Amino acid sequence: MRLRSVLATVTATLAAATCLTAAGPAVAGSATADPGKSPATTACSPSASIDGYSDALDKTTYNGTFVGNFSALAVDRDGAITALSDRSQLFTLDPATYQPRSVRALAAESGAELDSEGLVIDRDGTRLVSSETEPSVRRYGQDGTLLDRLPVPESLQVAPAGRATRNATFEGLTLLPGGHTLLAAMEGSLSGDATGIVRLQTWQRHGGGGFRLSAQYGYRTDSRLGVSETTAAPDGRLLVLERGFTAGVGNTVRLYLADIRHATNSSGIDTLNGQDEGVRLARKTLLADLVDCPSLGATARQPQPNPLLDNIEGLAVTGRTHGGALRLLLVSDDNQNPAQITRFYRMTVRLPHGG
């Protein structure tokens, strides 16, 4: 979601990921093993640790294009990092240095710019991109050519066409293991649903690679937070970033593990209040509140409860440790705002056993 208007006022695929080693660049803020220090010095929680951060791309350009406004990350089939800008730019980044290798522009059918927020790289290399304008999910070729567009339920469309609120629609997009189920996460609640309950929409692959509408699930966010990203874990559960911003205080960013396997299909349920008997929302478990991470010497350009924090929107699984923990790469959306930072974060997360 673009927060530039608020902040300006306040401050003036997965398959490739399972084998990729994401060491990341050697930058200020890297957390390295030190036998004289406790491992707890990098811990954000019992389940997660911060391994380093990089501001190397902040306020830079590549071939005349501003590098930033990042809203999503994905790992390409060759191991490169693909970063999606909400200004309709798709960057290919070096996985070791994050330096851009290429950039391609994306557009809607009319040629208009997208408010692009979610990204999936499909098994054939096509790019699935969600835009929160309508909202929509479109498929693009590797060269940026628009291929087609997926159907979206009427209720999820922005009012007056549907019940969604502008800038609070498809913020997260992920392909579940096996490649048959695509999932998009709404950032905010539909009109009529209880505040904090958002919809997770799925599509099932069919025929020659297209997707048909499938089940929908409810997920409850924490108070005053919205979903900024959703990424599938290797076991089919979901990593969910919840994010919020409070003027004069800064960002709240929490990483959850969500499980939709026992949730009720809500595609035929008009309103979700979280109290209906027999309607089960996705179950979630807190992995880390990033305010509790060590700052690693990071600095902020506006008030933050932890100077490491910024407007984090992108998340990708980049590999596993020898012990089976997940390596994650996160990125913040600087909104092209001098008070915000394009910052990459490397984390390690150990998932609890799923039931």
mmCIF file of C-alpha atoms in Angstrom, residues 50-221:
data_model
loop_
_atom_site.group_PDB
_atom_site.id
_atom_site.type_symbol
_atom_site.label_atom_id
_atom_site.label_comp_id
_atom_site.label_asym_id
_atom_site.label_seq_id
_atom_site.Cartn_x
_atom_site.Cartn_y
_atom_site.Cartn_z
ATOM 1 C CA ILE A 50 17.916 -10.700 12.416
ATOM 2 C CA ASP A 51 21.023 -11.559 10.402
ATOM 3 C CA GLY A 52 21.751 -8.194 8.808
ATOM 4 C CA TYR A 53 20.430 -5.288 6.810
ATOM 5 C CA SER A 54 21.482 -3.214 3.828
ATOM 6 C CA ASP A 55 20.683 0.357 2.800
ATOM 7 C CA ALA A 56 22.838 0.062 -0.329
ATOM 8 C CA LEU A 57 20.022 0.856 -2.772
ATOM 9 C CA ASP A 58 18.444 3.709 -0.831
ATOM 10 C CA LYS A 59 17.795 6.760 -3.054
ATOM 11 C CA THR A 60 19.746 5.354 -5.995
ATOM 12 C CA THR A 61 18.917 5.121 -9.701
ATOM 13 C CA TYR A 62 19.512 2.495 -12.360
ATOM 14 C CA ASN A 63 19.550 3.414 -16.043
ATOM 15 C CA GLY A 64 17.618 6.540 -15.211
ATOM 16 C CA THR A 65 14.974 4.722 -13.127
ATOM 17 C CA PHE A 66 14.534 5.411 -9.422
ATOM 18 C CA VAL A 67 15.357 2.318 -7.384
ATOM 19 C CA GLY A 68 12.847 2.021 -4.566
ATOM 20 C CA ASN A 69 9.122 1.979 -3.796
ATOM 21 C CA PHE A 70 9.553 -1.787 -3.340
ATOM 22 C CA SER A 71 6.382 -3.630 -2.406
ATOM 23 C CA ALA A 72 7.238 -7.298 -3.096
ATOM 24 C CA LEU A 73 10.121 -9.721 -3.552
ATOM 25 C CA ALA A 74 10.477 -13.092 -5.285
ATOM 26 C CA VAL A 75 13.284 -15.493 -6.097
ATOM 27 C CA ASP A 76 13.654 -16.195 -9.816
ATOM 28 C CA ARG A 77 14.458 -19.604 -11.244
ATOM 29 C CA ASP A 78 18.140 -18.670 -11.667
ATOM 30 C CA GLY A 79 18.427 -17.496 -8.049
ATOM 31 C CA ALA A 80 18.248 -13.781 -8.796
ATOM 32 C CA ILE A 81 16.047 -11.587 -6.635
ATOM 33 C CA THR A 82 13.116 -9.887 -8.370
ATOM 34 C CA ALA A 83 11.845 -6.751 -6.675
ATOM 35 C CA LEU A 84 8.521 -5.139 -7.575
ATOM 36 C CA SER A 85 8.044 -1.388 -7.317
ATOM 37 C CA ASP A 86 4.547 -0.058 -6.762
ATOM 38 C CA ARG A 87 5.315 2.363 -9.599
ATOM 39 C CA SER A 88 5.057 -0.504 -12.128
ATOM 40 C CA GLN A 89 8.761 -1.357 -12.312
ATOM 41 C CA LEU A 90 10.149 -4.885 -12.058
ATOM 42 C CA PHE A 91 13.825 -5.017 -11.051
ATOM 43 C CA THR A 92 16.167 -7.991 -11.240
ATOM 44 C CA LEU A 93 18.704 -7.774 -8.396
ATOM 45 C CA ASP A 94 21.946 -9.605 -7.746
ATOM 46 C CA PRO A 95 21.297 -11.999 -4.831
ATOM 47 C CA ALA A 96 24.639 -11.223 -3.201
ATOM 48 C CA THR A 97 24.832 -7.431 -3.541
ATOM 49 C CA TYR A 98 21.211 -6.459 -4.351
ATOM 50 C CA GLN A 99 22.554 -4.292 -7.176
ATOM 51 C CA PRO A 100 20.139 -4.042 -10.140
ATOM 52 C CA ARG A 101 20.832 -6.116 -13.231
ATOM 53 C CA SER A 102 17.787 -5.035 -15.227
ATOM 54 C CA VAL A 103 14.472 -3.217 -14.974
ATOM 55 C CA ARG A 104 11.247 -3.648 -16.926
ATOM 56 C CA ALA A 105 8.133 -1.502 -16.927
ATOM 57 C CA LEU A 106 4.704 -3.068 -16.438
ATOM 58 C CA ALA A 107 1.366 -1.608 -17.442
ATOM 59 C CA ALA A 108 -2.349 -2.295 -17.435
ATOM 60 C CA GLU A 109 -4.283 -3.110 -20.609
ATOM 61 C CA SER A 110 -4.792 0.604 -21.216
ATOM 62 C CA GLY A 111 -1.102 1.316 -20.779
ATOM 63 C CA ALA A 112 -1.741 2.968 -17.425
ATOM 64 C CA GLU A 113 0.609 2.551 -14.468
ATOM 65 C CA LEU A 114 -0.272 -0.067 -11.849
ATOM 66 C CA ASP A 115 -0.292 0.240 -8.083
ATOM 67 C CA SER A 116 1.560 -3.070 -8.055
ATOM 68 C CA GLU A 117 1.858 -4.736 -4.654
ATOM 69 C CA GLY A 118 2.226 -8.544 -4.938
ATOM 70 C CA LEU A 119 4.546 -10.711 -7.012
ATOM 71 C CA VAL A 120 4.847 -14.403 -7.902
ATOM 72 C CA ILE A 121 7.251 -15.959 -10.388
ATOM 73 C CA ASP A 122 5.472 -18.974 -11.846
ATOM 74 C CA ARG A 123 7.150 -22.239 -12.815
ATOM 75 C CA ASP A 124 7.301 -21.205 -16.489
ATOM 76 C CA GLY A 125 8.921 -17.882 -15.650
ATOM 77 C CA THR A 126 5.819 -15.733 -16.091
ATOM 78 C CA ARG A 127 5.209 -13.010 -13.550
ATOM 79 C CA LEU A 128 1.935 -12.795 -11.645
ATOM 80 C CA VAL A 129 1.429 -9.272 -10.323
ATOM 81 C CA SER A 130 -1.348 -7.950 -8.111
ATOM 82 C CA SER A 131 -2.474 -4.339 -8.236
ATOM 83 C CA GLU A 132 -4.572 -2.848 -5.478
ATOM 84 C CA THR A 133 -6.201 -0.274 -7.741
ATOM 85 C CA GLU A 134 -9.162 -2.436 -8.846
ATOM 86 C CA PRO A 135 -7.847 -4.874 -7.433
ATOM 87 C CA SER A 136 -6.430 -7.235 -10.051
ATOM 88 C CA VAL A 137 -3.976 -10.048 -10.718
ATOM 89 C CA ARG A 138 -2.296 -9.982 -14.127
ATOM 90 C CA ARG A 139 0.155 -12.351 -15.816
ATOM 91 C CA TYR A 140 3.206 -10.973 -17.637
ATOM 92 C CA GLY A 141 5.866 -12.608 -19.754
ATOM 93 C CA GLN A 142 9.512 -12.330 -18.748
ATOM 94 C CA ASP A 143 9.825 -9.418 -21.175
ATOM 95 C CA GLY A 144 6.997 -7.521 -19.468
ATOM 96 C CA THR A 145 4.348 -8.350 -22.073
ATOM 97 C CA LEU A 146 0.841 -8.509 -20.587
ATOM 98 C CA LEU A 147 -0.579 -12.010 -21.131
ATOM 99 C CA ASP A 148 -3.912 -12.107 -19.321
ATOM 100 C CA ARG A 149 -5.837 -11.226 -16.182
ATOM 101 C CA LEU A 150 -7.370 -13.425 -13.493
ATOM 102 C CA PRO A 151 -11.006 -13.127 -12.384
ATOM 103 C CA VAL A 152 -11.680 -11.342 -9.091
ATOM 104 C CA PRO A 153 -14.864 -11.713 -6.998
ATOM 105 C CA GLU A 154 -17.165 -8.704 -7.180
ATOM 106 C CA SER A 155 -17.185 -8.290 -3.399
ATOM 107 C CA LEU A 156 -13.400 -7.770 -3.335
ATOM 108 C CA GLN A 157 -13.500 -4.933 -5.836
ATOM 109 C CA VAL A 158 -13.129 -1.339 -4.711
ATOM 110 C CA ALA A 159 -16.398 0.450 -3.899
ATOM 111 C CA PRO A 160 -18.778 1.250 -5.491
ATOM 112 C CA ALA A 161 -18.152 -1.816 -7.694
ATOM 113 C CA GLY A 162 -17.577 -3.946 -4.597
ATOM 114 C CA ARG A 163 -17.036 -3.705 -0.841
ATOM 115 C CA ALA A 164 -13.313 -3.051 -0.658
ATOM 116 C CA THR A 165 -11.618 0.185 0.362
ATOM 117 C CA ARG A 166 -9.206 1.920 -1.985
ATOM 118 C CA ASN A 167 -5.539 1.180 -1.142
ATOM 119 C CA ALA A 168 -6.549 -1.744 1.086
ATOM 120 C CA THR A 169 -6.925 -4.608 -1.382
ATOM 121 C CA PHE A 170 -4.472 -7.179 -2.835
ATOM 122 C CA GLU A 171 -1.287 -6.434 -0.906
ATOM 123 C CA GLY A 172 0.140 -9.966 -0.758
ATOM 124 C CA LEU A 173 0.418 -12.651 -3.446
ATOM 125 C CA THR A 174 1.922 -16.131 -3.205
ATOM 126 C CA LEU A 175 1.892 -19.523 -4.891
ATOM 127 C CA LEU A 176 1.485 -22.458 -2.532
ATOM 128 C CA PRO A 177 3.857 -25.439 -2.744
ATOM 129 C CA GLY A 178 3.055 -27.672 -5.703
ATOM 130 C CA GLY A 179 2.196 -24.676 -7.844
ATOM 131 C CA HIS A 180 -1.537 -25.393 -8.070
ATOM 132 C CA THR A 181 -2.949 -22.771 -5.680
ATOM 133 C CA LEU A 182 -2.433 -19.016 -5.928
ATOM 134 C CA LEU A 183 -3.377 -16.862 -2.933
ATOM 135 C CA ALA A 184 -3.886 -13.103 -2.656
ATOM 136 C CA ALA A 185 -4.287 -11.338 0.680
ATOM 137 C CA MET A 186 -6.415 -8.254 1.164
ATOM 138 C CA GLU A 187 -4.737 -5.574 3.239
ATOM 139 C CA GLY A 188 -7.897 -4.329 4.928
ATOM 140 C CA SER A 189 -11.425 -5.412 5.750
ATOM 141 C CA LEU A 190 -14.405 -5.374 3.419
ATOM 142 C CA SER A 191 -17.344 -3.139 4.238
ATOM 143 C CA GLY A 192 -19.646 -5.239 6.408
ATOM 144 C CA ASP A 193 -16.901 -7.472 7.775
ATOM 145 C CA ALA A 194 -15.609 -6.905 11.295
ATOM 146 C CA THR A 195 -12.699 -4.485 11.531
ATOM 147 C CA GLY A 196 -9.435 -6.427 11.356
ATOM 148 C CA ILE A 197 -10.804 -9.442 9.482
ATOM 149 C CA VAL A 198 -9.382 -9.605 5.974
ATOM 150 C CA ARG A 199 -10.085 -12.018 3.119
ATOM 151 C CA LEU A 200 -7.558 -14.399 1.595
ATOM 152 C CA GLN A 201 -8.636 -15.265 -1.968
ATOM 153 C CA THR A 202 -7.359 -18.348 -3.799
ATOM 154 C CA TRP A 203 -7.332 -19.563 -7.394
ATOM 155 C CA GLN A 204 -6.719 -23.118 -8.653
ATOM 156 C CA ARG A 205 -4.612 -23.834 -11.718
ATOM 157 C CA HIS A 206 -6.398 -25.587 -14.571
ATOM 158 C CA GLY A 207 -5.812 -26.678 -18.138
ATOM 159 C CA GLY A 208 -3.002 -24.902 -19.908
ATOM 160 C CA GLY A 209 -1.832 -22.954 -16.886
ATOM 161 C CA GLY A 210 -4.688 -20.546 -16.241
ATOM 162 C CA PHE A 211 -6.309 -20.027 -12.846
ATOM 163 C CA ARG A 212 -9.929 -20.289 -11.733
ATOM 164 C CA LEU A 213 -11.470 -18.745 -8.642
ATOM 165 C CA SER A 214 -11.440 -21.077 -5.666
ATOM 166 C CA ALA A 215 -11.838 -20.937 -1.882
ATOM 167 C CA GLN A 216 -11.623 -17.834 0.253
ATOM 168 C CA TYR A 217 -10.637 -17.593 3.912
ATOM 169 C CA GLY A 218 -10.827 -15.081 6.734
ATOM 170 C CA TYR A 219 -7.769 -13.894 8.666
ATOM 171 C CA ARG A 220 -7.793 -11.567 11.690
ATOM 172 C CA THR A 221 -5.063 -8.932 11.938
#
